[in-house]
Coordinates of C-alpha atoms in Angstrom, one line a residue:
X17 CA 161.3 179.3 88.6
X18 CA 158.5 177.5 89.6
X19 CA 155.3 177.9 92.1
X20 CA 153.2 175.2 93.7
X21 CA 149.7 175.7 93.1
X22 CA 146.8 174.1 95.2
X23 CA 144.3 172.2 92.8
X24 CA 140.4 171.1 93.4
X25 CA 141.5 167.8 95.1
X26 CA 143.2 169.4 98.1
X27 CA 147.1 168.6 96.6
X28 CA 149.6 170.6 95.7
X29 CA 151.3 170.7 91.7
X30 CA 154.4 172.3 90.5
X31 CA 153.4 174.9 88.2
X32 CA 156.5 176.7 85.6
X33 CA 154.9 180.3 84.7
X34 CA 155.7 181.8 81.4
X35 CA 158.8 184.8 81.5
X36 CA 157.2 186.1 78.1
X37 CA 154.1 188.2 78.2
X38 CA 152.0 188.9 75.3
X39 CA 153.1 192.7 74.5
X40 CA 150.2 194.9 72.7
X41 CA 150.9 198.2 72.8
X42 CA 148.5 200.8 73.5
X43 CA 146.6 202.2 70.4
X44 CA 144.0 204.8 71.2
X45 CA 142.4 205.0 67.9
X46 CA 139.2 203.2 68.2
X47 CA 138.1 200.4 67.2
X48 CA 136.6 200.1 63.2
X49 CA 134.0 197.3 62.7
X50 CA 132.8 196.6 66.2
X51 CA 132.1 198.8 69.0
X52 CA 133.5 197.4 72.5
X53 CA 133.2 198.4 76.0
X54 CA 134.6 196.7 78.9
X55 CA 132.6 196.6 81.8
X56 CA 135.5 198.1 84.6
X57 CA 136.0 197.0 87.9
X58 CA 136.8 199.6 91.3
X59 CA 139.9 199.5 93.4
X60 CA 138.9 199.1 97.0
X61 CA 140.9 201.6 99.3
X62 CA 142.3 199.1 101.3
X63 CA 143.2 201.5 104.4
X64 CA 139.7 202.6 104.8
X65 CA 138.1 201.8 108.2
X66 CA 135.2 200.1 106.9
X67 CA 132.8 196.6 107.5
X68 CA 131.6 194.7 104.9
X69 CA 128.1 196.2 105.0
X70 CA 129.7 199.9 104.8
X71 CA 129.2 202.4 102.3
X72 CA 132.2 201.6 100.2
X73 CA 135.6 203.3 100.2
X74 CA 136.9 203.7 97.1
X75 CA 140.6 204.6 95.6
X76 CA 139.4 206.8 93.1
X77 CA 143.2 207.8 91.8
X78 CA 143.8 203.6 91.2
X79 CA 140.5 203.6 90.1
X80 CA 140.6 206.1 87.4
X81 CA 143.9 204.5 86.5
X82 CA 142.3 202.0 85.4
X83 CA 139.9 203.2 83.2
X84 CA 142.7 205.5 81.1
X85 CA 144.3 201.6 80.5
X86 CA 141.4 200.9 78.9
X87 CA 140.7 203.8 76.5
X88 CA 144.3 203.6 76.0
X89 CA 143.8 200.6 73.6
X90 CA 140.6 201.9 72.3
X91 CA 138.1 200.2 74.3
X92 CA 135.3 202.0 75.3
X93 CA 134.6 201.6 79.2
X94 CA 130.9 200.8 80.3
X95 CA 130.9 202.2 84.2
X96 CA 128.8 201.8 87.3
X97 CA 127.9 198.7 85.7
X98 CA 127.7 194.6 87.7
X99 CA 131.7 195.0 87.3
X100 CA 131.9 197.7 89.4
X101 CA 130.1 195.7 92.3
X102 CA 126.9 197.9 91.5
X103 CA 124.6 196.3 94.6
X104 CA 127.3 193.8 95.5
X105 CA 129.2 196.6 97.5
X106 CA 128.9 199.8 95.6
X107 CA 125.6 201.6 96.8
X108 CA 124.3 204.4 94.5
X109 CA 126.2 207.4 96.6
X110 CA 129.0 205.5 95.3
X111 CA 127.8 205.0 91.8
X112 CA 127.1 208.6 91.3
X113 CA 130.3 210.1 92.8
X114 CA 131.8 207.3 90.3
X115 CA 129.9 208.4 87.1
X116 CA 130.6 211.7 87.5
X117 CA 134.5 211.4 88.1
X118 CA 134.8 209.0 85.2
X119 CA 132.9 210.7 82.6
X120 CA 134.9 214.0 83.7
X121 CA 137.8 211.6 82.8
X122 CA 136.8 210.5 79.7
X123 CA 136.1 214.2 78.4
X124 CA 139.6 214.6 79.3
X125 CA 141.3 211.7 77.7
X126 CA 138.6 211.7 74.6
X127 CA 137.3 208.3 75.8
X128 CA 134.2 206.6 74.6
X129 CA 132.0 206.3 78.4
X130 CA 128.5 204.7 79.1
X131 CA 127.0 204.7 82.6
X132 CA 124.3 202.4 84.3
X133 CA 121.1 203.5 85.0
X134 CA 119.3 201.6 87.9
X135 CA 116.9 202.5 90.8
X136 CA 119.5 200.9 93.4
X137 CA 118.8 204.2 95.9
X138 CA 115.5 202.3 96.5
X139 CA 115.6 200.7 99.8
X140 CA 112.5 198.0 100.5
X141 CA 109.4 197.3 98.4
X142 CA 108.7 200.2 95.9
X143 CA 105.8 201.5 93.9
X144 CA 106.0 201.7 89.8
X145 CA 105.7 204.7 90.6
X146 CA 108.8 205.3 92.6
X147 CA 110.7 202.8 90.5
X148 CA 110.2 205.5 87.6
X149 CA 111.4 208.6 89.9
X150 CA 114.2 206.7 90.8
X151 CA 115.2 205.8 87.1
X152 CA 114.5 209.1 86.2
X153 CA 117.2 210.3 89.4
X154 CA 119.9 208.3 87.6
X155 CA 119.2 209.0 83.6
X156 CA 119.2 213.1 84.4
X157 CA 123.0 212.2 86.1
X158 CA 124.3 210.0 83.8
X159 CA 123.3 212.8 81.0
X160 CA 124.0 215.7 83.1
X161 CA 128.0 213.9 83.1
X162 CA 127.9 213.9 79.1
X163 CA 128.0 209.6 79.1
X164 CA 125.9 207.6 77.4
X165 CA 123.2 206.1 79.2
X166 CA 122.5 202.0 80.0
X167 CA 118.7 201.3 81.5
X168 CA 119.9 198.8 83.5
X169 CA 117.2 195.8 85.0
X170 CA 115.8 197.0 88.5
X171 CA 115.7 194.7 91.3
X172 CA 112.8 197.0 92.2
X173 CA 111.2 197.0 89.1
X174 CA 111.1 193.0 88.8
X175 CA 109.1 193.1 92.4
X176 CA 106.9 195.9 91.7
X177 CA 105.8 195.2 88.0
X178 CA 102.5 193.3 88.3
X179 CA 103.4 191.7 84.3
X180 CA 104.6 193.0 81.3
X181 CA 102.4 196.1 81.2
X182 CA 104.6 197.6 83.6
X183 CA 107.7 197.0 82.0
X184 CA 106.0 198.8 78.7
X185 CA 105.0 201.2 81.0
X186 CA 108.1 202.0 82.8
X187 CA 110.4 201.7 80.2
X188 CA 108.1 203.6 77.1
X189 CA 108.4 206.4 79.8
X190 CA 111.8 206.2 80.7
X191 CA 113.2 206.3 76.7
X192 CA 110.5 209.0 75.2
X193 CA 112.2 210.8 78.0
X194 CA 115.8 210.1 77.4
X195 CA 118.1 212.8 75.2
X196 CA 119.7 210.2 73.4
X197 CA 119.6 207.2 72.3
X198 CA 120.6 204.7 75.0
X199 CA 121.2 201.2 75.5
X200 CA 119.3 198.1 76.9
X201 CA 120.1 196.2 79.4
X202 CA 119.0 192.5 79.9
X203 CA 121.1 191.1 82.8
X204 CA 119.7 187.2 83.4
X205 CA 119.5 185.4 86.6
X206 CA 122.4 183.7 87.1
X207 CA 124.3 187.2 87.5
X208 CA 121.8 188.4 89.8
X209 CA 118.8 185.8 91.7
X210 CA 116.5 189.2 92.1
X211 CA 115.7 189.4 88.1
X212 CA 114.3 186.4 88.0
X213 CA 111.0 186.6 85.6
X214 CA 112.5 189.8 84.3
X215 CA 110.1 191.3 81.5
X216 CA 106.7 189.9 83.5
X217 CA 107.8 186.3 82.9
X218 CA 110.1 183.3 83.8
X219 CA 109.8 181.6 80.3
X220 CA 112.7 183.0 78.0
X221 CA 110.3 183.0 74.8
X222 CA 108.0 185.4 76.3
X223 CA 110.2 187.7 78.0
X224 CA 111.7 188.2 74.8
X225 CA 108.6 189.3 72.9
X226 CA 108.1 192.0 75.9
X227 CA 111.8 193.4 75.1
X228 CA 111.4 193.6 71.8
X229 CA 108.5 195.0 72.1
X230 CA 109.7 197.9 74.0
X231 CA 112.2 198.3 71.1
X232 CA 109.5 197.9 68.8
X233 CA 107.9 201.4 70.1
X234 CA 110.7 204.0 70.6
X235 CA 113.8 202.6 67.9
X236 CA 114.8 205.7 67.9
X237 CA 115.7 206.0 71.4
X238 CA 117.4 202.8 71.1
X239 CA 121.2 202.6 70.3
X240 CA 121.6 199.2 71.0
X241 CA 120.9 196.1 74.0
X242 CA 123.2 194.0 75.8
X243 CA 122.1 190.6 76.5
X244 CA 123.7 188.9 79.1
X245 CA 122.0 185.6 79.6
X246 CA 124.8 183.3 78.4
X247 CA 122.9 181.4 75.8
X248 CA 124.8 182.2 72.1
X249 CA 121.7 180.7 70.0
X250 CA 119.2 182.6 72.2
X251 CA 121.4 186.2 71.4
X252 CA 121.6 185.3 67.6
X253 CA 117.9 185.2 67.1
X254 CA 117.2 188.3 68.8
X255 CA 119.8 190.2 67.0
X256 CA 118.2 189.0 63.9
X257 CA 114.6 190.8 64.8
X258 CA 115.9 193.8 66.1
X259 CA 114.7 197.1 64.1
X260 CA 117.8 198.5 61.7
X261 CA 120.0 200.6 63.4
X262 CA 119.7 199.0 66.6
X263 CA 123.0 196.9 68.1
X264 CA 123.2 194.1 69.9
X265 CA 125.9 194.1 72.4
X266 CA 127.1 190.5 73.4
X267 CA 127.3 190.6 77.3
X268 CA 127.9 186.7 77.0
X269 CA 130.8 186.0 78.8
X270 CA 130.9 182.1 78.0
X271 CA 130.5 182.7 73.6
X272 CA 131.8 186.0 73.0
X273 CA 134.2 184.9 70.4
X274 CA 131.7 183.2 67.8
X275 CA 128.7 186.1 68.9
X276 CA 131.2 188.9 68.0
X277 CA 132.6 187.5 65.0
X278 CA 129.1 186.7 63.4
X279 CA 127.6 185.3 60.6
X280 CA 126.1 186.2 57.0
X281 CA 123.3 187.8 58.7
X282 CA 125.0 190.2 61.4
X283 CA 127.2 190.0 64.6
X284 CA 127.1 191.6 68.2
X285 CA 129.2 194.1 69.0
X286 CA 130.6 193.8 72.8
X287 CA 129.6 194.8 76.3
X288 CA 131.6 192.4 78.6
X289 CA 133.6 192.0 81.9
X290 CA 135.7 189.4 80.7
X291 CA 136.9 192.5 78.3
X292 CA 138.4 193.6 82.0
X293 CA 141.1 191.8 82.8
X294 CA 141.0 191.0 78.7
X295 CA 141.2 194.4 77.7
X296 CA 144.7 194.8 75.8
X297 CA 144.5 191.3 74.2
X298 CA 140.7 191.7 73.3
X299 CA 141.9 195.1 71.5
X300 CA 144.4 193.4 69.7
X301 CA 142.0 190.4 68.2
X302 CA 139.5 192.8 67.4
X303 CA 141.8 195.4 65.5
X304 CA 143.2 191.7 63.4
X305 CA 138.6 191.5 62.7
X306 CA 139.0 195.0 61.3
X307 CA 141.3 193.9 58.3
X308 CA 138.0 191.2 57.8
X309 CA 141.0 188.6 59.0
X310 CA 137.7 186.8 61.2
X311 CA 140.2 183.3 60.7
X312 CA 142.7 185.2 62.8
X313 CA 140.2 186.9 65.7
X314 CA 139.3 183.8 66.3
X315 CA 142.9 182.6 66.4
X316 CA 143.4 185.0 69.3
X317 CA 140.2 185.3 71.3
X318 CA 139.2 181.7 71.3
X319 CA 141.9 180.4 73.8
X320 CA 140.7 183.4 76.4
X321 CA 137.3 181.7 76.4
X322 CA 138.7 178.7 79.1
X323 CA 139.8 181.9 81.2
X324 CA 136.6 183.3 81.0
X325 CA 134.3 180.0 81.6
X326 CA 136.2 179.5 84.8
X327 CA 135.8 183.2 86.4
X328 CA 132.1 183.1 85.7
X329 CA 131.6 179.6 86.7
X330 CA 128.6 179.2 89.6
X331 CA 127.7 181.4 91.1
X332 CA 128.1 183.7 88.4
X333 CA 127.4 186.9 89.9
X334 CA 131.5 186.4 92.0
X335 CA 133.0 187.0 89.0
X336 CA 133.9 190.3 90.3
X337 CA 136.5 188.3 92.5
X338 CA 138.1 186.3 89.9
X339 CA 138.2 190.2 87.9
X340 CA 139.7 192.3 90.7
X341 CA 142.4 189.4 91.4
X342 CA 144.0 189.1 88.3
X343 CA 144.1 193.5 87.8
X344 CA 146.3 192.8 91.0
X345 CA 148.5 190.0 89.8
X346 CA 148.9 192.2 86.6
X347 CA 149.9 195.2 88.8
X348 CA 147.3 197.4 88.0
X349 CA 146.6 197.7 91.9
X350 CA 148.5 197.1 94.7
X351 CA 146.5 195.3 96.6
X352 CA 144.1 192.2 96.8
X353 CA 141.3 193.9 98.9
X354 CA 137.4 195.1 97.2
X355 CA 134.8 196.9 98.3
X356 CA 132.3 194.9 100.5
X357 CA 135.3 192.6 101.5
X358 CA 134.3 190.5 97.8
X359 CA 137.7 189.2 97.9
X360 CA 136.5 186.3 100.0
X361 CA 134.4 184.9 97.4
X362 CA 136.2 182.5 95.8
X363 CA 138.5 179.6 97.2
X364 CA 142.3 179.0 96.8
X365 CA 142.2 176.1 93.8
X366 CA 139.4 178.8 91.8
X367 CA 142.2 182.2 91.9
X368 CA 145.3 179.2 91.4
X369 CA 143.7 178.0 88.4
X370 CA 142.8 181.6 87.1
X371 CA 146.5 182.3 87.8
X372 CA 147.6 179.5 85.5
X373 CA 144.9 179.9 82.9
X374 CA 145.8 184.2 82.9
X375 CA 149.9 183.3 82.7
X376 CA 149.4 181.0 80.0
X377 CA 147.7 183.5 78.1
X378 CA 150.6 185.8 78.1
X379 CA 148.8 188.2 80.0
X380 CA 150.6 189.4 82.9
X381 CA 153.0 192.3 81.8
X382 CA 155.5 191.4 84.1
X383 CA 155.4 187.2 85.0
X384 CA 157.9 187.9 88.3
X385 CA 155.4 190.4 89.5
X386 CA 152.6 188.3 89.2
X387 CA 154.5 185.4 90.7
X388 CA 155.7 187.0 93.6
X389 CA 151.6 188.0 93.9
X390 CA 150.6 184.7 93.6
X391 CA 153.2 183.3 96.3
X392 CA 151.8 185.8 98.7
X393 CA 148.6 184.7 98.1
X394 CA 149.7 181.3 98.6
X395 CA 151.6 182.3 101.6
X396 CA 148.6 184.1 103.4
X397 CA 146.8 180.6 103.2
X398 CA 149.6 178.5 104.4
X399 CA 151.2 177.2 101.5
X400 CA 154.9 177.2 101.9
X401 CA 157.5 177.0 99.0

């Protein structure tokens, strides 16, 4: 069998899929030497009446689905997160009702859950003030649900704070007031234009200084950050200064590989959303790391990275799309449709070569199925056989 795919010049190419998918079997025993969430997408309900601009309408039942796949391989699942479509489609009403369901879940199914915390209920310019209420709304949920919490970066925060001050400020409050420890978020610009300057500045260096300053004051509170600015040396160096006890968790979706194997001085454990559609063949590389075999993770993560470059190629922050598109070639929906109507985001040639790149990796569990997808796709744009 074989399929005629559409590449970047505007022709088509003759494409022969694999018939023989890489088989990992679920393993719910978790993961030994690092720990690793994916960051999990939501199925759309795709027979909801709704616009674009439309509180979203979830499937909560394909949704949830979803997340037992995950913890069924021992991956811990990071929720309400920029995977989900968090302010690219899912508003806060939708956040919360999602938190709450999944952490309900993961109690049930004994699986490792940590939710974002934003101020994304904030609409139009804020006051520091009201960015910290509005934090504050979202950390007493998340706990309230029994998941561990993520301080995500606020849009609201990044136009309110004056300089760095404010981010001590905000953020000192916000962990002497947290039950547990939690975990930092640094999400850079090219995932969302808003954060620009997070931190009170635009230059890297002294951003950094601010963050790990904030560390600095409350380690305690501190579990561990995720960095997700897509610069490996840049994640390296601040793992190195972080207080002991404190992880770093890679959210670089371009490096993962090399940042979660390590060095001699320390490695990151993993936040991603690459670790999505990856999350049965990322288990399996990282259970080979647990036997120290670090010659053999690489072996098997390193070819995913091609995958992953492409689905968070520019702009970044529509890597949702590429995300949500391959769950449905792999049948873990049964449609092609996401909240906000995101599935327009990408063009033809990008999902055809994620198709390729995905089938070569062995990672459709049926090939037919995700064939047949892909011709409907193809179809639906006017490609004939």
């Amino acid at each position: 069998m074989t399929i005629r795919l559409p590449g970047t010049d505007g022709r088509l190419w003759t494409y022969e899929p694999r018939t023989d998918p890489l088989a990992v079997l679920p393993d719910g025993a978790p993961l030994a030497s690092r720990t690793v969430f994916s960051a999990a997408h939501v199925v759309a309900d795709p027979y909801a009446d709704v616009s674009p601009d439309a509180p979203a309408a979830v499937d909560w039942d394909a949704t949830l689905a979803f997340r037992r796949h995950l913890w069924s391989h021992g991956l811990g699942v990071a929720e309400a997160m920029d995977t989900a479509q968090r302010g690219m489609g899912l508003d806060w009403a939708g956040a919360a009702e999602l938190v709450r369901r999944s952490s309900a879940e993961a109690r049930a199914v004994g699986g490792r859950i940590a939710c974002g915390v934003g101020t994304d209920q904030l609409r139009g310019p804020a006051t520091l003030h009201e960015v910290r209420a509005a934090y504050e709304e979202q950390l007493a949920l998340v706990e309230e649900s029994g998941a561990q919490a993520i301080l995500m970066a606020s849009r609201a925060l990044a136009t309110a704070a004056a300089g760095p001050e404010d981010y001590l400020d905000v953020y000192g409050h916000l962990l002497r007031q947290a039950a547990d420890p939690v975990i930092l978020h640094w999400l850079g610009p090219m995932f969302d234009p808003a954060l620009e300057g997070y931190w009170g500045s635009p230059d890297l260096d002294a951003a950094t200084e601010v963050f790990l300053e904030v560390i600095a004051a409350h380690p305690d509170k501190v579990d561990g950050i995720k960095v997700s600015l897509l610069d490996a040396r840049r994640e390296v160096e601040l793992r190195r200064r972080l207080p002991d006890g404190v992880r770093c968790y890679t959210g670089d979706d371009f490096n993962y590989p090399e940042l979660i194997a390590g060095d001699e001085r320390g490695f990151s454990h993993a936040l991603l959303g690459i670790f999505d559609p990856l999350g049965p063949a990322a288990a399996r590389a990282v259970r080979v790391l647990d036997t120290g075999d670090v010659k053999g993770f690489r072996e098997l993560l390193d070819p995913t990275v091609e995958l992953s470059r492409h689905l968070f190629q520019p702009p970044t922050r529509f890597y949702k799309t590429g995300v949500v598109f391959l769950a449905w070639l792999a049948g873990h929906q049964e449609h092609f449709a996401m909240v906000g109507g995101l599935q327009s985001a990408r063009s033809l040639p990008h999902f055809a070569r994620a198709y390729e790149l995905a089938d070569g990796l062995g990672l459709f569990p049926s090939p037919e199925r995700a064939e047949a997808r892909m011709k409907t796709l193809l179809a639906l744009y006017g490609v004939t056989p």
